[in-house]
CSV table of C-alpha atoms in Angstrom, one decimal:
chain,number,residue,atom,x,y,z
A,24,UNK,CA,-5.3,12.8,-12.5
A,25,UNK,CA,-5.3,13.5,-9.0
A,26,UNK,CA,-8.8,14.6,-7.6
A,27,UNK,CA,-9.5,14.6,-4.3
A,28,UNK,CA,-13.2,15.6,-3.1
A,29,UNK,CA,-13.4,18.0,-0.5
A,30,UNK,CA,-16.9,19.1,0.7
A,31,UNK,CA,-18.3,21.6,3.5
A,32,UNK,CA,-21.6,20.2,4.6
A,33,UNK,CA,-23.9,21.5,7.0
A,34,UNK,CA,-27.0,20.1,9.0
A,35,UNK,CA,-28.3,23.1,10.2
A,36,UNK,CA,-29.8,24.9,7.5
A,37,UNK,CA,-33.7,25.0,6.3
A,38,UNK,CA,-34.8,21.3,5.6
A,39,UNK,CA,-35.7,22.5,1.8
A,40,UNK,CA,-32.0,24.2,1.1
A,41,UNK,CA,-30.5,21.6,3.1
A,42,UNK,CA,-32.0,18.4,1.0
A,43,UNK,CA,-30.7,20.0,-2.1
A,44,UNK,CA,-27.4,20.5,-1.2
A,45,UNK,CA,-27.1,17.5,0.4
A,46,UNK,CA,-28.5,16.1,-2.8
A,47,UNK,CA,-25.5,17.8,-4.6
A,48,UNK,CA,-22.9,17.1,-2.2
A,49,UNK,CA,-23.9,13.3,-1.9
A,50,UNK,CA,-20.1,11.6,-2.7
A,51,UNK,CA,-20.3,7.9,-3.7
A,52,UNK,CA,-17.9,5.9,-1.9
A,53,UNK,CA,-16.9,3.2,-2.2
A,54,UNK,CA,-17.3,0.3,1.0
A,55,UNK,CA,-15.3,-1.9,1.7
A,56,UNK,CA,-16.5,-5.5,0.1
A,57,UNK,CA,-15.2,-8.7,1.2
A,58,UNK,CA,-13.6,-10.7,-0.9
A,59,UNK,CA,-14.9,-13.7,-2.6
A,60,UNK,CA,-14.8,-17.3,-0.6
A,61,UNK,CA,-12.8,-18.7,-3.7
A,62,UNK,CA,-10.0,-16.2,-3.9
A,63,UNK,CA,-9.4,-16.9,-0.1
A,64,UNK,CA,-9.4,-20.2,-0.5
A,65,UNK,CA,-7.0,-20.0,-3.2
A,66,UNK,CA,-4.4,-17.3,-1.6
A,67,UNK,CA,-5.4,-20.1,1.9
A,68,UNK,CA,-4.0,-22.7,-0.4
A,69,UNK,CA,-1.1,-21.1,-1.9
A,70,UNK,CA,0.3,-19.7,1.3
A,71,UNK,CA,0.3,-23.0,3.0
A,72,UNK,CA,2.0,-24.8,-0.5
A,73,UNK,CA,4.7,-21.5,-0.1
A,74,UNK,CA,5.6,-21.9,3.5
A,75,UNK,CA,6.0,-25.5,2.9
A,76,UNK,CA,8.2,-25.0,-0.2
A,77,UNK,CA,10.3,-22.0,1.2
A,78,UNK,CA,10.7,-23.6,4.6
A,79,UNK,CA,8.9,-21.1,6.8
A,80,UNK,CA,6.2,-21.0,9.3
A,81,UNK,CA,3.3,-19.1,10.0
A,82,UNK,CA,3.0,-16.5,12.9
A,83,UNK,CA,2.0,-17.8,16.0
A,84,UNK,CA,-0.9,-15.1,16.0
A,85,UNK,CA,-3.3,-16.6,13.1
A,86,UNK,CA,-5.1,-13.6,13.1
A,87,UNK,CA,-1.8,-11.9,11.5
A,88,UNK,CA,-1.8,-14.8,8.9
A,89,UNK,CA,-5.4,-14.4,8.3
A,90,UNK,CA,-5.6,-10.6,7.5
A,91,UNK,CA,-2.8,-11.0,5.3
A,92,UNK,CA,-4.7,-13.7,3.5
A,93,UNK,CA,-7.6,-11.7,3.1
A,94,UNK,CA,-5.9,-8.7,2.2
A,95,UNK,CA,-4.1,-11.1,-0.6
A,96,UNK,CA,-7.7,-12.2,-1.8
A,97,UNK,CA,-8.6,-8.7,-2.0
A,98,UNK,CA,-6.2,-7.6,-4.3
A,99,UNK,CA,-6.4,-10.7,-6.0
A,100,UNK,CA,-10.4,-10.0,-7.0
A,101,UNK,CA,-9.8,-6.0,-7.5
A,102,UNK,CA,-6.6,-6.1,-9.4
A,103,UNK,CA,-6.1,-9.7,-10.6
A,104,UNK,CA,-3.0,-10.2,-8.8
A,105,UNK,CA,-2.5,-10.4,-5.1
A,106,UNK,CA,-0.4,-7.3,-4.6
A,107,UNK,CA,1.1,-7.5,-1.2
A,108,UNK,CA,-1.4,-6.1,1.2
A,109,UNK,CA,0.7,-4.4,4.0
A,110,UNK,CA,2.3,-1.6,1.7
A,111,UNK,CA,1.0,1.6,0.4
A,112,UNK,CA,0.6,2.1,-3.6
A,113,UNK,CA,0.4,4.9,-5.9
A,114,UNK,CA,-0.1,3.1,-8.9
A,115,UNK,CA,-1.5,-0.2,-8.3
A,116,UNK,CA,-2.4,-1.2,-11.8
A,117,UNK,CA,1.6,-0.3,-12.6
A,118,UNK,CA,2.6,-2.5,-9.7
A,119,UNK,CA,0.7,-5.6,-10.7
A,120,UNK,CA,2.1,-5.3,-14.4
A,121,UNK,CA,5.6,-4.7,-13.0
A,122,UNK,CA,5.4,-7.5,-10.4
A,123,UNK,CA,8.0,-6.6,-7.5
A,124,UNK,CA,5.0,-6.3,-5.4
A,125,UNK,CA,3.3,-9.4,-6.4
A,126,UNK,CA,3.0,-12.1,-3.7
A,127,UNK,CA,5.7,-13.9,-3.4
A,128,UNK,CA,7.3,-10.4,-3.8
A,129,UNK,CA,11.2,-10.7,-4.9
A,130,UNK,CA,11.9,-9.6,-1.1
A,131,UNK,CA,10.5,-12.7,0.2
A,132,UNK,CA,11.4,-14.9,-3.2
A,133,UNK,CA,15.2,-14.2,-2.9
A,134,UNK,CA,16.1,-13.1,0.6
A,135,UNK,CA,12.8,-14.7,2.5
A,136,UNK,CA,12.4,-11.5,4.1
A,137,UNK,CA,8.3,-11.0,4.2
A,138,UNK,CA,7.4,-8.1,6.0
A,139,UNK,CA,3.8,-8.6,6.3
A,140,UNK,CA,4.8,-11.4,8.6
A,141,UNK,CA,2.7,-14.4,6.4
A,142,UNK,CA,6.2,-16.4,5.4
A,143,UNK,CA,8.3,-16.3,8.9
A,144,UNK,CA,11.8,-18.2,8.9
A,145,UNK,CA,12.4,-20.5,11.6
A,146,UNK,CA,14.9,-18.1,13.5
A,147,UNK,CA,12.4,-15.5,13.5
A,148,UNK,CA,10.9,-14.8,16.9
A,149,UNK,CA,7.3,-14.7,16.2
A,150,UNK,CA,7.3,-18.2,13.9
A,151,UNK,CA,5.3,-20.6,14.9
A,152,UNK,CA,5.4,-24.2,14.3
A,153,UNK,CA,2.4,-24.6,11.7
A,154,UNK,CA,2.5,-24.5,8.2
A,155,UNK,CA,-1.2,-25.0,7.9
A,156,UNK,CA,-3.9,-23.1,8.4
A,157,UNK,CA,-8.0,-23.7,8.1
A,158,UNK,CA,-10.4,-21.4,6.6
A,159,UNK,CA,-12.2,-21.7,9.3
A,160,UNK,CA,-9.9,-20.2,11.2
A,161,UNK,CA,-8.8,-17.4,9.1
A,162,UNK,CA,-13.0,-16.3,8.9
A,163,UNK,CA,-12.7,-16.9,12.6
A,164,UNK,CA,-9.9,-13.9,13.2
A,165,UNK,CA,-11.1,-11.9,10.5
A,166,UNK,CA,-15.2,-11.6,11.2
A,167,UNK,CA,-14.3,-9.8,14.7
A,168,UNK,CA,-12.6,-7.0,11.8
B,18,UNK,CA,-33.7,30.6,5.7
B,19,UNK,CA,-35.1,30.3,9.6
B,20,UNK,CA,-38.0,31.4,10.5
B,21,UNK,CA,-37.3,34.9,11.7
B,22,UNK,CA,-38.9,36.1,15.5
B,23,UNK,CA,-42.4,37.1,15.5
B,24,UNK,CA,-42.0,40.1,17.5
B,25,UNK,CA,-39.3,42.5,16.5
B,26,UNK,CA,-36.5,43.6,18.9
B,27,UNK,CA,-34.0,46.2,19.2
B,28,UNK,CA,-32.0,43.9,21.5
B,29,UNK,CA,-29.2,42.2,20.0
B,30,UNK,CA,-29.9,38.7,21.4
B,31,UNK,CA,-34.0,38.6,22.7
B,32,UNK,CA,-35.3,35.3,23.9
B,33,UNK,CA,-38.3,35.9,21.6
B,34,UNK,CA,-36.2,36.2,18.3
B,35,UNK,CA,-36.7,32.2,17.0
B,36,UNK,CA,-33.3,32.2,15.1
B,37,UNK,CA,-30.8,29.4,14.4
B,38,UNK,CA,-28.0,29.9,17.2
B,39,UNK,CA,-25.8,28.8,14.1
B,40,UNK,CA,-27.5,31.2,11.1
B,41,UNK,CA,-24.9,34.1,10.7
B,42,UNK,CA,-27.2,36.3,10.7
B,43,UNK,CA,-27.4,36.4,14.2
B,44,UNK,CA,-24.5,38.7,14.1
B,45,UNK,CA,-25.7,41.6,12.4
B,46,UNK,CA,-27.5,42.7,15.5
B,47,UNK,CA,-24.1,42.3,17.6
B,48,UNK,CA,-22.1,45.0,18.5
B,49,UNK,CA,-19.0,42.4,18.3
B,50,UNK,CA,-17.1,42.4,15.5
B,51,UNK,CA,-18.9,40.0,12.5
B,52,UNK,CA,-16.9,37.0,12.1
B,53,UNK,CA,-16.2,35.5,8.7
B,54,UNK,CA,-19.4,34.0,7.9
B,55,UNK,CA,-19.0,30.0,8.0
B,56,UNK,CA,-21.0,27.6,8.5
B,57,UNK,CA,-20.9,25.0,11.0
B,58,UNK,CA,-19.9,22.0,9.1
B,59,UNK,CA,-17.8,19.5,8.5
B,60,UNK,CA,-15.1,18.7,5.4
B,61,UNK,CA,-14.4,15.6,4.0
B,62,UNK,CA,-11.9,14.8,2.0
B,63,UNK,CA,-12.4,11.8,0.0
B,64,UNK,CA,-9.5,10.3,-2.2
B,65,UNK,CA,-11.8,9.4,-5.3
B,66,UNK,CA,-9.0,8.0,-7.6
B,67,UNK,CA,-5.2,8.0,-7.0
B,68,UNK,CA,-2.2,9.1,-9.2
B,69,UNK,CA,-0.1,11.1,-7.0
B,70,UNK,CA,3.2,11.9,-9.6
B,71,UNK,CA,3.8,8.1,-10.4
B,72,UNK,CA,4.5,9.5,-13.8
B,73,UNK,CA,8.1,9.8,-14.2
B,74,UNK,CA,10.6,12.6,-15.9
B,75,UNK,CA,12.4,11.9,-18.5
B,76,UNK,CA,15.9,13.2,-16.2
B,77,UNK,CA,14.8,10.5,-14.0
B,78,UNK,CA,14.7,7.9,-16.4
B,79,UNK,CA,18.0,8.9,-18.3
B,80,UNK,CA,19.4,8.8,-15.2
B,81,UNK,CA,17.5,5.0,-14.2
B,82,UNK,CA,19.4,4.1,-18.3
B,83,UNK,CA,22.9,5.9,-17.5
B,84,UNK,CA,23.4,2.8,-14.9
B,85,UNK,CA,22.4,0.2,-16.8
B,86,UNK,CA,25.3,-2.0,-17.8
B,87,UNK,CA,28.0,-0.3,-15.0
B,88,UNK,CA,29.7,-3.4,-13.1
B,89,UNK,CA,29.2,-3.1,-9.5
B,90,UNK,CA,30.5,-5.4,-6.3
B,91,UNK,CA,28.0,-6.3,-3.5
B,92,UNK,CA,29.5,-4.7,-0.3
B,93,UNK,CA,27.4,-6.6,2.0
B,94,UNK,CA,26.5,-9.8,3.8
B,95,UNK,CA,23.3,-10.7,1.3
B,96,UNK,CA,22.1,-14.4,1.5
B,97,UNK,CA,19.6,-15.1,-1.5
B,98,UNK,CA,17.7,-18.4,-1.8
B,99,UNK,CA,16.3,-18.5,-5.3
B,100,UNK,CA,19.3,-20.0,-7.1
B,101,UNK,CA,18.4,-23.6,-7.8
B,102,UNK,CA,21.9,-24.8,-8.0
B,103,UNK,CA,23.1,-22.8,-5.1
B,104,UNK,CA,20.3,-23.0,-2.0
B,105,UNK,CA,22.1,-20.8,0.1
B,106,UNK,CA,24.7,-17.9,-1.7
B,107,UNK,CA,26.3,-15.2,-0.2
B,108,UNK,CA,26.4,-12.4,-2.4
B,109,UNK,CA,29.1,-10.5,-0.5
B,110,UNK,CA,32.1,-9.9,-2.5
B,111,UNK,CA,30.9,-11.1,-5.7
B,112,UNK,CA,30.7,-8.7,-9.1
B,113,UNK,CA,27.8,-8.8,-11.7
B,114,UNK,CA,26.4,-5.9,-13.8
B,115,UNK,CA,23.6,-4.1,-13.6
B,116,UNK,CA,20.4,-5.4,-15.9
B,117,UNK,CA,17.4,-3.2,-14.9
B,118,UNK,CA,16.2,-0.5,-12.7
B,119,UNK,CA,13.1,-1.8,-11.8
B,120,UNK,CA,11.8,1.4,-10.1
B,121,UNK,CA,10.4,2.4,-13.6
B,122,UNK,CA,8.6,1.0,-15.5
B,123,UNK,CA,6.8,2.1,-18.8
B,124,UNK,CA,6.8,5.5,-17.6
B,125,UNK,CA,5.4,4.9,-14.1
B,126,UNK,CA,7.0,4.9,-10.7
B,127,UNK,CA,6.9,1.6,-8.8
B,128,UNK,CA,7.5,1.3,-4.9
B,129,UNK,CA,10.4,-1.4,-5.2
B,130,UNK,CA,12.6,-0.9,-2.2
B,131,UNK,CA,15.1,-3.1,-4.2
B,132,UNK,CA,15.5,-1.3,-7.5
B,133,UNK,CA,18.6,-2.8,-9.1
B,134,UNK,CA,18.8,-6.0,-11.1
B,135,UNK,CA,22.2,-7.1,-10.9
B,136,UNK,CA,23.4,-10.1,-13.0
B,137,UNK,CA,26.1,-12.3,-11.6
B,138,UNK,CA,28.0,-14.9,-13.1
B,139,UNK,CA,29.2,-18.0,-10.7
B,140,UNK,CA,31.3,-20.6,-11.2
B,141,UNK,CA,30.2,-23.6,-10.0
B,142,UNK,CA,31.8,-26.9,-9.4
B,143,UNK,CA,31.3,-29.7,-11.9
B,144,UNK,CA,30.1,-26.8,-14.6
B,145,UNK,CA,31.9,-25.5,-17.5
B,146,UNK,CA,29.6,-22.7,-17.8
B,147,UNK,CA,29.2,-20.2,-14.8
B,148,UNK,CA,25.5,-20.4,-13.4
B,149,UNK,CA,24.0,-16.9,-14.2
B,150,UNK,CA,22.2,-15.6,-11.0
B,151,UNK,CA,19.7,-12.2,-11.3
B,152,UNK,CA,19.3,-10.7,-7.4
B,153,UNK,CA,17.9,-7.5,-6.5
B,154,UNK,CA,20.0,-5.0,-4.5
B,155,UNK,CA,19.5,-1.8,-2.9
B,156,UNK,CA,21.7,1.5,-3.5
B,157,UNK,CA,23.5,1.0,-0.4
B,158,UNK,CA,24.2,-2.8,-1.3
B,159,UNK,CA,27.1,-2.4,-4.0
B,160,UNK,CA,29.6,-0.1,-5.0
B,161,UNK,CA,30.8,0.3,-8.8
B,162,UNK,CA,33.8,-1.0,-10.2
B,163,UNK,CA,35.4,1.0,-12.8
């Protein structure tokens, strides 16, 4: 069910009417979390193992290789698969039990096309030369976030 | 509610008159006509949970089911890697069926940009039995054979 929350609020009524409203109007959301150490590690792990299987090479801007990482960890600890992080969803949950979206996504599997420019083939401009990359580095690029 | 002014005032807008330059009530004095009262505010819109029509209609589907099985011929340069016995196959001229329509599944819509499984079977050199190869093609990829 689609439900969006839409409120008016105001900060210039009387403190006691103000309060309440606001008390009433108060939205939870959601921040953004981190994900966990271990499920960056892994997804760190598992790209380097993939570029080295597939033959391709990482960008030659880390920080690119690093927020997809992290967006791959993310999705890994929300949904329990990492879902590929640089597309939009309107079903997550359907996506990770269908799996064209699941990293390696059949794009990438079959015609090594990844858009989220993690897995780059050698011909491609922006490929660098490493197939390795630290965790150091990726919190590095992705603490200035 | 503001505190109102202390002194009263015939005058629409007197210095003395302590209220809220925001309260609507400022515009019952004014000889202007009396906007729509609204407060000065802000919306948010906040996506709490999404499921934006990723269930699907049963046309849809019967339509996803009528093209199951049709025999279709890939009209265009595709190089695929995942075949063990082939590393690098050009798809391009080569006929299969179609498997799945992975755009659907239980019900739901999925975001694959590559919704037909096609199944293709190769002959291979040194094998009696043709090596059976699954790719995933776009609309404009094939076209059917009848």
């Amino acid at each position: 069910m689609a439900t969006q929350a839409a409120f008016l609020g105001s900060t210039l009524l009387s403190p006691k009417l103000d309060s309440s409203l606001r008390r009433s109007n108060r939205l939870k959301t959601r921040a953004q979390v981190d994900p966990s150490d271990k499920s960056v590690e892994i997804m760190r792990k598992f790209s380097e193992q993939y570029a080295r299987k597939s033959g391709t090479y990482f960008c030659v801007d880390k920080g690119v290789t690093s927020v997809v990482i992290k967006g791959l960890a993310d999705h890994k600890d929300s949904l329990g698969a990492p879902l590929c992080p640089c597309r939009h969803y309107d079903d997550k949950a359907a996506e990770v039990g269908q799996g064209f979206w699941n990293c390696p996504c059949v794009p990438m599997r079959e015609r090594k096309e990844c858009h989220c420019m993690l897995f780059l083939t050698p011909d491609n401009d922006f490929a660098g030369q490493e197939q390795t990359i630290t965790l150091d580095e990726i919190k590095e690029a992705t603490s200035k976030l | 509610m503001t505190s109102c002014a202390t002194t009263p005032s015939t005058l629409p807008f007197s210095p003395l008159r302590r209220v809220s330059p925001f309260h609507p009530t400022r515009f019952l004095n004014s000889p202007f006509p009396r906007p729509s009262i609204s407060r000065r505010g802000f919306s948010c819109h906040v996506a709490v949970s999404s499921d934006i029509s990723s269930s699907v209609t049963s046309e849809e589907e019967a339509e996803a089911a009528a093209k199951i099985g049709k025999k279709v011929r890939v009209t265009v340069p595709l190089k695929v890697y995942h075949v063990m016995k082939i590393p690098d196959l050009d798809l391009c001229g080569l006929e299969g069926a179609i498997k799945q329509y992975v755009a659907i599944w239980k019900g739901k819509r999925i975001t694959a940009n590559l919704p037909f499984k096609v199944e293709f079977l190769i002959p291979v050199e040194g094998q009696d039995k043709p090596v059976k190869v699954l790719a995933h093609l776009r609309e404009d990829e094939f076209e059917y054979v009848d």
